[in-house]
Coordinates of C-alpha atoms in Angstrom, one line a residue:
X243 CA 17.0 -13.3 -14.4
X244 CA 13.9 -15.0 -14.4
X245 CA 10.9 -13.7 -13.5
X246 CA 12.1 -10.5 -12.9
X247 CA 9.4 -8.3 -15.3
X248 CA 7.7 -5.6 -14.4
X249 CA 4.1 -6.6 -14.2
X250 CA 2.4 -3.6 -12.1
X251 CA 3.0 0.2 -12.6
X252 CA 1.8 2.5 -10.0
X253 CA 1.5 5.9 -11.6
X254 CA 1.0 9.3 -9.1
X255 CA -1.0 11.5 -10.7
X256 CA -0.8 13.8 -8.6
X257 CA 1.0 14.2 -4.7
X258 CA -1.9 17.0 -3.8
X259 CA -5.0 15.9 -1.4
X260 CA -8.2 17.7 -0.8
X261 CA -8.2 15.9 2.2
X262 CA -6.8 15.8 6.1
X263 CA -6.3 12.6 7.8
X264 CA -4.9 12.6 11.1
X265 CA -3.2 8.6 10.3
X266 CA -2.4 9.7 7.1
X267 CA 2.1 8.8 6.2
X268 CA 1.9 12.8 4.2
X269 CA 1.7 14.1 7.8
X270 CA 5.9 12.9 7.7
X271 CA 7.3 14.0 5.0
X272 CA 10.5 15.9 4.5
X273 CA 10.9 18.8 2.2
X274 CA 8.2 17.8 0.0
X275 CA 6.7 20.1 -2.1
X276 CA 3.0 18.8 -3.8
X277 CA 2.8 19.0 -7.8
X278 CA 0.9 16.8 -10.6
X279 CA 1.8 15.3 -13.5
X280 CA 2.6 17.1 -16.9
X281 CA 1.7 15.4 -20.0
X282 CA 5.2 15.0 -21.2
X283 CA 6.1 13.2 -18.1
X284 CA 3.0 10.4 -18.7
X285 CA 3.6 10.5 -22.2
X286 CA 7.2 9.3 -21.8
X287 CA 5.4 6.7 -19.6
X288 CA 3.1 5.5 -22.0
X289 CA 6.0 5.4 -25.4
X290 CA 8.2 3.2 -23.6
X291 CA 6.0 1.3 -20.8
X292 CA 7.4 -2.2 -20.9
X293 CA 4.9 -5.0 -23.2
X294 CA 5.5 -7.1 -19.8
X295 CA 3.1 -4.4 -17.5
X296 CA -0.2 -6.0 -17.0
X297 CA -1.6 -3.6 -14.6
X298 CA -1.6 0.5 -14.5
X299 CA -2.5 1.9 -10.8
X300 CA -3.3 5.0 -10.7
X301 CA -2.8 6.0 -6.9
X302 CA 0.2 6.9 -4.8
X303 CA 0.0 9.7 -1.8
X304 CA -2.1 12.0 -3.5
X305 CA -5.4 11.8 -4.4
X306 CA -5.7 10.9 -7.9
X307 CA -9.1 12.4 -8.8
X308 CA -7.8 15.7 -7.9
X309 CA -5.9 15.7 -10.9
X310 CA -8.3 16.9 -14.2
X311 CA -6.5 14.7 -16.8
X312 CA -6.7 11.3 -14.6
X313 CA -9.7 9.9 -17.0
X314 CA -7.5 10.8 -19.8
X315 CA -4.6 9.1 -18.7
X316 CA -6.3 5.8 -17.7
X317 CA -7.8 6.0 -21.6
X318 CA -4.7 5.7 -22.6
X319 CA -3.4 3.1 -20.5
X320 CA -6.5 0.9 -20.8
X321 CA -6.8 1.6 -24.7
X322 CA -2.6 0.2 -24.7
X323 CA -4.3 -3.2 -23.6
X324 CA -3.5 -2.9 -19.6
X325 CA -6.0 -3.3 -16.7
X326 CA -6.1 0.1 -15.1
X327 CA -7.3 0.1 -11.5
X328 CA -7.3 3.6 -9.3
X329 CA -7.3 4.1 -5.3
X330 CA -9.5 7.0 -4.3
X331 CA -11.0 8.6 -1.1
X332 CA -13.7 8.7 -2.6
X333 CA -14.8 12.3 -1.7
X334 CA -15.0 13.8 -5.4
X335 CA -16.3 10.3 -7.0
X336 CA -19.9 12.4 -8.2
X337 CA -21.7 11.1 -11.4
X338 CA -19.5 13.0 -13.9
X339 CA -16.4 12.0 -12.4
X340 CA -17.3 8.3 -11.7
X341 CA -18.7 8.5 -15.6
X342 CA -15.9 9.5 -17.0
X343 CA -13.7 6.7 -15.2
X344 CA -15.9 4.0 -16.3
X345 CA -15.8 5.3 -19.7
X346 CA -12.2 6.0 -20.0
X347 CA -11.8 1.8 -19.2
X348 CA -11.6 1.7 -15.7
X349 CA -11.6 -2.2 -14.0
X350 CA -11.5 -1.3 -10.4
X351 CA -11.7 1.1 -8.4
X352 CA -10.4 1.3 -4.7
X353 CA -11.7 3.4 -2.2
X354 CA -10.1 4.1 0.8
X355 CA -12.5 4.1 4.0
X356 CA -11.2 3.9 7.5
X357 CA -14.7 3.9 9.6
X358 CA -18.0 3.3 8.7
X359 CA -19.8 5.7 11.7
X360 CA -19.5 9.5 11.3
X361 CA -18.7 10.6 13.9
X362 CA -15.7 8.3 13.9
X363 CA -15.4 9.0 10.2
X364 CA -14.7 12.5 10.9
X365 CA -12.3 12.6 13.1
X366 CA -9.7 10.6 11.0
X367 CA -11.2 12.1 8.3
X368 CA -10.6 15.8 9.3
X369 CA -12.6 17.1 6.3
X370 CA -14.5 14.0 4.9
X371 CA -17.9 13.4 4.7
X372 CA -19.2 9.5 5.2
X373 CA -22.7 10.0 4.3
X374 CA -21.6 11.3 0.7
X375 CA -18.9 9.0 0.4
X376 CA -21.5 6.5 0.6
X377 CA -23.5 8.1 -1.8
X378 CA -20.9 8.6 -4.4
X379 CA -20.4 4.7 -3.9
X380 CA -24.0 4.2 -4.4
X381 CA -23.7 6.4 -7.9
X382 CA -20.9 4.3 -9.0
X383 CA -22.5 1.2 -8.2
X384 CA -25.6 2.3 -10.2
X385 CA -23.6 3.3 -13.1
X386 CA -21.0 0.2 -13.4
X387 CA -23.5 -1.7 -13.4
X388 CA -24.7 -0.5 -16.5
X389 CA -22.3 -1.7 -17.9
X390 CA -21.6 -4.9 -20.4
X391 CA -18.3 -5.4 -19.0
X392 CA -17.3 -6.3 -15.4
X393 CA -16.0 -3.6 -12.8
X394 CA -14.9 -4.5 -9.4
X395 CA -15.2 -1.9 -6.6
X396 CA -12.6 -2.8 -3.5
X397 CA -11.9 -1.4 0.0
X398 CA -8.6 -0.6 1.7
X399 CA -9.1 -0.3 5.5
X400 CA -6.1 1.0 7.4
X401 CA -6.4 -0.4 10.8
X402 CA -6.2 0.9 14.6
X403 CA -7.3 0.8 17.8
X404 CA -9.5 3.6 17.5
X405 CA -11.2 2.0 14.6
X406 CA -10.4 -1.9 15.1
X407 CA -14.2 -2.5 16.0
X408 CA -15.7 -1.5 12.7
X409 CA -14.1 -4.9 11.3
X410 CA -17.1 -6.7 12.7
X411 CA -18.9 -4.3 10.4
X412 CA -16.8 -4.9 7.0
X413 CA -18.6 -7.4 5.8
X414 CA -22.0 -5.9 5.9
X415 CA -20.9 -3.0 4.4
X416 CA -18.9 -4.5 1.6
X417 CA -22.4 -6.6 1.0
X418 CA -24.8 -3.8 1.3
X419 CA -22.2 -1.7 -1.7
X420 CA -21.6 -4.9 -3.9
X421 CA -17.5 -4.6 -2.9
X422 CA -15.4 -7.6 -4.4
X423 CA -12.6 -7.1 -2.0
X424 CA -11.4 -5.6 1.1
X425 CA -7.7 -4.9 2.0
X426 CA -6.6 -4.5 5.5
X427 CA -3.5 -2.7 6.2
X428 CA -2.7 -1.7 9.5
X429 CA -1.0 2.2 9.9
X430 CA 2.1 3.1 9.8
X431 CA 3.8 4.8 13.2
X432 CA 4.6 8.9 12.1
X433 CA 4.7 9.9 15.4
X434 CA 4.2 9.6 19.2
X435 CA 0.0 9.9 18.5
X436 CA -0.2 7.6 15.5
X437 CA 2.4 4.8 17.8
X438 CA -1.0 4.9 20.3
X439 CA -3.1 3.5 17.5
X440 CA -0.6 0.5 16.6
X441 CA -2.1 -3.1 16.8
X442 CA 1.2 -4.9 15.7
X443 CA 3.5 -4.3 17.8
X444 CA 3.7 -8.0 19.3
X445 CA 3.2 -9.5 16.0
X446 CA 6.5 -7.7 14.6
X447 CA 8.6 -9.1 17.9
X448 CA 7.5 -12.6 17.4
X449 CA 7.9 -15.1 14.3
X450 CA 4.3 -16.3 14.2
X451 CA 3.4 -17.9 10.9
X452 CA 7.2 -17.2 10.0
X453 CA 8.7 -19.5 6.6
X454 CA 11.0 -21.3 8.4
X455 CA 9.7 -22.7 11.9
X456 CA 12.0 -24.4 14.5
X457 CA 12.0 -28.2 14.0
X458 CA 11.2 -28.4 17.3
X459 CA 7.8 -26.1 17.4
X460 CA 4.9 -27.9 17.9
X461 CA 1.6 -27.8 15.3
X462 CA -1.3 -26.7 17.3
X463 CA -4.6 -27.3 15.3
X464 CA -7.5 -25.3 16.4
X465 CA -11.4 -25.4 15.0
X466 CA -12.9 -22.4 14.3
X467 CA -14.7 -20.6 17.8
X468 CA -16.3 -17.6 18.7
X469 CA -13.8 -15.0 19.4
X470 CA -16.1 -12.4 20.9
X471 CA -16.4 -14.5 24.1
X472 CA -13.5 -12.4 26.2
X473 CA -11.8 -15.3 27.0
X474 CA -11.6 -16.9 24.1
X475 CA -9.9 -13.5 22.5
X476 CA -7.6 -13.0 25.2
X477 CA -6.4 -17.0 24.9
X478 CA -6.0 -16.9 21.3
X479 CA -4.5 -13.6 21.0
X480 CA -1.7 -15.2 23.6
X481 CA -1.3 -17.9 21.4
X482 CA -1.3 -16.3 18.3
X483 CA 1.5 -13.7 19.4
X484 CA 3.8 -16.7 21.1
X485 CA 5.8 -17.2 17.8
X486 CA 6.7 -20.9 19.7
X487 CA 4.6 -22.9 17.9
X488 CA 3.0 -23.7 14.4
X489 CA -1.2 -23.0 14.3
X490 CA -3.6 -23.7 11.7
X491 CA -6.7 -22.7 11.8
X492 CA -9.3 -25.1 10.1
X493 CA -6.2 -27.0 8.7
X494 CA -4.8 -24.3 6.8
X495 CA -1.3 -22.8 8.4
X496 CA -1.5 -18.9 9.4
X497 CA 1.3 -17.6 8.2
X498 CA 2.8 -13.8 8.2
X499 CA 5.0 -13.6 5.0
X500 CA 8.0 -11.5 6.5
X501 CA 11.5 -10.7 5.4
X502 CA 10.4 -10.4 1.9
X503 CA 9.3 -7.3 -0.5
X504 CA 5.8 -8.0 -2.4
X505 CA 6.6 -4.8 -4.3
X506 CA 9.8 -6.8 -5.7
X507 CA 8.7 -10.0 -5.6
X508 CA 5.8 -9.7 -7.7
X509 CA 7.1 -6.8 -10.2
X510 CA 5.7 -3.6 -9.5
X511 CA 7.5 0.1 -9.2
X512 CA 6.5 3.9 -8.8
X513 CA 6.7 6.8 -10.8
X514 CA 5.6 9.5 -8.7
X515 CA 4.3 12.9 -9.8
X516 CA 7.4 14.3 -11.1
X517 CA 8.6 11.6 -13.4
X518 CA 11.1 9.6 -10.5
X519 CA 11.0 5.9 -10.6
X520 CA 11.0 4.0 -7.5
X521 CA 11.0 0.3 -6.5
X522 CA 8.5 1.2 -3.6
X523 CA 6.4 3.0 -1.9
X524 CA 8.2 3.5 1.6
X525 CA 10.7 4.9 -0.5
X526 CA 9.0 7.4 -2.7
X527 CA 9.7 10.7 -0.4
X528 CA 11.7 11.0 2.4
X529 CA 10.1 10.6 5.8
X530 CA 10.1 10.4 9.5
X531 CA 8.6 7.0 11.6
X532 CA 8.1 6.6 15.0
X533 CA 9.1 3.1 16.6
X534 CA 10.1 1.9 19.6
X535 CA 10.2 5.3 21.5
X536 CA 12.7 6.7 18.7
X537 CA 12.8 8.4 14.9
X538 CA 14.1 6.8 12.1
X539 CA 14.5 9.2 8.8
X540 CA 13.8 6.6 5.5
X541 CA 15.2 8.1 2.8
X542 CA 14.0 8.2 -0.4
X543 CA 15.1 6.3 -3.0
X544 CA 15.3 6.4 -6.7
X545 CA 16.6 5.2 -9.9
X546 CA 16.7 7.9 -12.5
X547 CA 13.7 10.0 -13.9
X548 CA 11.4 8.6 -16.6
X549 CA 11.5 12.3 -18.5
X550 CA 15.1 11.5 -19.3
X551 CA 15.7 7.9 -19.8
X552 CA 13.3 5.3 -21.2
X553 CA 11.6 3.6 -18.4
X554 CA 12.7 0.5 -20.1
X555 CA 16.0 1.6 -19.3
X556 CA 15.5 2.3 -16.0
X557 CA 14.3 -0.9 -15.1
X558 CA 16.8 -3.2 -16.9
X559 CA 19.6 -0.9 -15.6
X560 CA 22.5 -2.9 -13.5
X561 CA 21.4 -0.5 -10.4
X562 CA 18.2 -1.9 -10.6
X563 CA 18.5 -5.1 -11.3
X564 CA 21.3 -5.6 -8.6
X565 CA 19.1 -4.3 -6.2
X566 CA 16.3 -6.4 -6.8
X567 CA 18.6 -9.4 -6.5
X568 CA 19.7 -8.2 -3.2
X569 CA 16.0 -7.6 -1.7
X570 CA 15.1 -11.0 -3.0
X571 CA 17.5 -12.4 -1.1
X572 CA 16.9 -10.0 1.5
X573 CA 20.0 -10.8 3.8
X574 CA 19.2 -7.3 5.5
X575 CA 19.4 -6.8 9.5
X576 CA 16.6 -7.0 11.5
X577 CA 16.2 -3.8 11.9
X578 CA 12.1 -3.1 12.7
X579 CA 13.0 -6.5 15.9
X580 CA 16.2 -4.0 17.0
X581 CA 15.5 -0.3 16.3
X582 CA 18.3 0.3 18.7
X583 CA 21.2 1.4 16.8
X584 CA 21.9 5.3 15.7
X585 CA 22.1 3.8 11.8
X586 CA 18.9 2.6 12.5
X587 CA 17.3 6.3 13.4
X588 CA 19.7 7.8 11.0
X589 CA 18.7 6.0 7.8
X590 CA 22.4 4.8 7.3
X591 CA 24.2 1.3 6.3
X592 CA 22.5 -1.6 8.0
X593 CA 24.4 -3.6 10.9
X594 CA 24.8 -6.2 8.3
X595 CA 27.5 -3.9 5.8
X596 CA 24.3 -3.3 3.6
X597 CA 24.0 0.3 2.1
X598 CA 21.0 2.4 1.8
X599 CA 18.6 2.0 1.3
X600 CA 18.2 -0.7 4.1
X601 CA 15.0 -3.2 3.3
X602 CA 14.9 -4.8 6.9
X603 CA 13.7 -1.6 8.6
X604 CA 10.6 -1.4 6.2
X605 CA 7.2 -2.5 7.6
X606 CA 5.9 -3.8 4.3
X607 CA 8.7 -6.2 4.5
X608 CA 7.0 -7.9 7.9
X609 CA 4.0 -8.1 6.4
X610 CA 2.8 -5.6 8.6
X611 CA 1.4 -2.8 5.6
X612 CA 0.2 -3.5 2.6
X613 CA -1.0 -1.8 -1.0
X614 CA -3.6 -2.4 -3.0

């Protein structure tokens, strides 16, 4: 099949975190026990990782600077001719650490940072600290560049309503810390709490900027305009959300690419601590999410263990491959515009005759969350 390489490996250091946050998708796991990664299970990585991977990520839903060998293992990867990029908190980025990243090959680094006041900083950070966060970014900064080589610094922003105002602020504090690039995701419903914070949930029920619009929808063209006037915001927020019409904004179409798997679509798959291999992350470890009133259990999902078959192997099995052709074409149920059904909650077959795992329950599939 064409196009069907893998072109981006996320690699889980470790699952452990030296820190609590209260949005944070660890706070629904089931039976999950933390561990890192041995060196046998990276080296097995490393002697069969396909010549087609352009990108190692070292992340997943640990923190990967917890782990003492992550330096060592991005050498490796970046010293095998791939771009190695890492998503941190941030919190134990100090001048040795940060040193020893840039000099292990390191060509972006992510930090994750969800407010940009204290106080608020703190409270979704249980045990963070913003004021040396931001000087740990400062020492980065200072020591990249140093350097002779380019390194980007990015930002992923999980957003909510108690947190939805700092965007006003993103850009001057991805100016004031030289960041190349900010990714928004929004968060992702664990329980009755977390639902509260949701900002999407009109979005998800409506086929705005959808890939295939009615014939008879109307374009509505509309300049730019200052959305901090009230009424302005609470006009264009109606339109936005009415899914009856086609908008562009300054004559480019806003569009939400739904029904479709980025993870697939553009190559990438997870091994996570212990050596599994999945296509995903919503299906690395079993979990509980809250939507519409109700529980769903995802199920994880795997295809074999890169410890005891080549991941080479793994990914040009017929498992895999068929279901990468099936989430391409992604003729799954609706489920995340139902969530009525008891398959639905239970994590079983889809109304649709599809088996698990079920793609159109997945909020990365709306568009909705997103990865680095």
């Amino acid at each position: 099949m064409e196009n069907d390489a893998l072109k981006r490996l996320y690699i889980e250091p470790t699952s452990r975190c030296n820190l609590r946050c209260a949005m944070c998708f660890r706070n629904s796991w089931i039976d999950e026990v933390a561990g890192d990664m041995s060196e046998r299970v990276f080296d097995q990585i490393m002697e069969h990782l396909p010549a087609s991977v352009e990108t190692v990520f070292f992340g997943g839903m640990g923190e990967p600077l917890a782990h003492p060998r992550t330096p060592e293992m991005m050498r490796a990867a970046s010293a095998a001719g791939r771009r190695t990029e890492l998503l941190s908190n941030g919190s134990l980025l100090n001048e040795e650490t940060a040193s020893a990243l840039l000099d292990a090959g390191l060509d972006m680094l992510w930090l994750s940072v969800d407010a940009l006041e204290e106080g608020a900083y703190g409270e979704i950070r249980c045990n963070g600290n913003l004021t040396r966060l931001k000087e740990n970014i400062a020492t980065f900064n200072r020591l990249r560049f140093r350097l002779s080589r380019p390194v980007r610094l990015g930002l992923a922003f999980v957003l909510m309503k108690s947190n939805a105002r700092d965007l006003a602020k993103l850009p001057y504090f991805a100016n004031y810390y030289h960041v190349n690039e900010v990714s928004v995701s929004h968060v992702i419903p664990t329980d009755e709490h977390a639902a509260g914070e949701l900002l999407y949930r009109q979005v998800v029920g409506s086929d705005i900027g959808g890939d295939s619009p009615p014939p008879s929808a109307p374009r509505i063209h509309l300049p730019l305009m200052d959305l901090t006037d009230p009424d302005v915001a609470c006009g264009a927020g109606g339109l936005l959300t009415s899914g009856m019409c086609e908008i562009f904004l300054s004559g480019q179409r806003l569009r939400r690419p739904a029904r479709r798997c980025r993870f697939i679509d553009e190559g990438m798959a997870f091994v996570r601590h212990d050596g599994m291999l999945s296509p995903c992350m919503s299906l690395l470890r079993s979990s509980r999410l809250f939507w519409g009133g109700r529980t769903r259990i995802v199920r994880r999902h795997f295809f074999g263990n890169v410890a005891e078959r080549p991941l080479t192997e793994l990914w040009d099995s017929p498992e895999y491959r068929d279901f990468r052709r099936r989430v391409r074409e992604f003729e799954f149920s609706p489920c995340c515009r139902c969530s009525q059904c008891d398959n639905w909650e239970r994590g079983l077959p889809d109304c649709y005759g599809n088996e698990t795992p079920t793609c159109g329950a997945c909020l990365w599939s709306e568009g909705i969350i997103r990865c680095p």
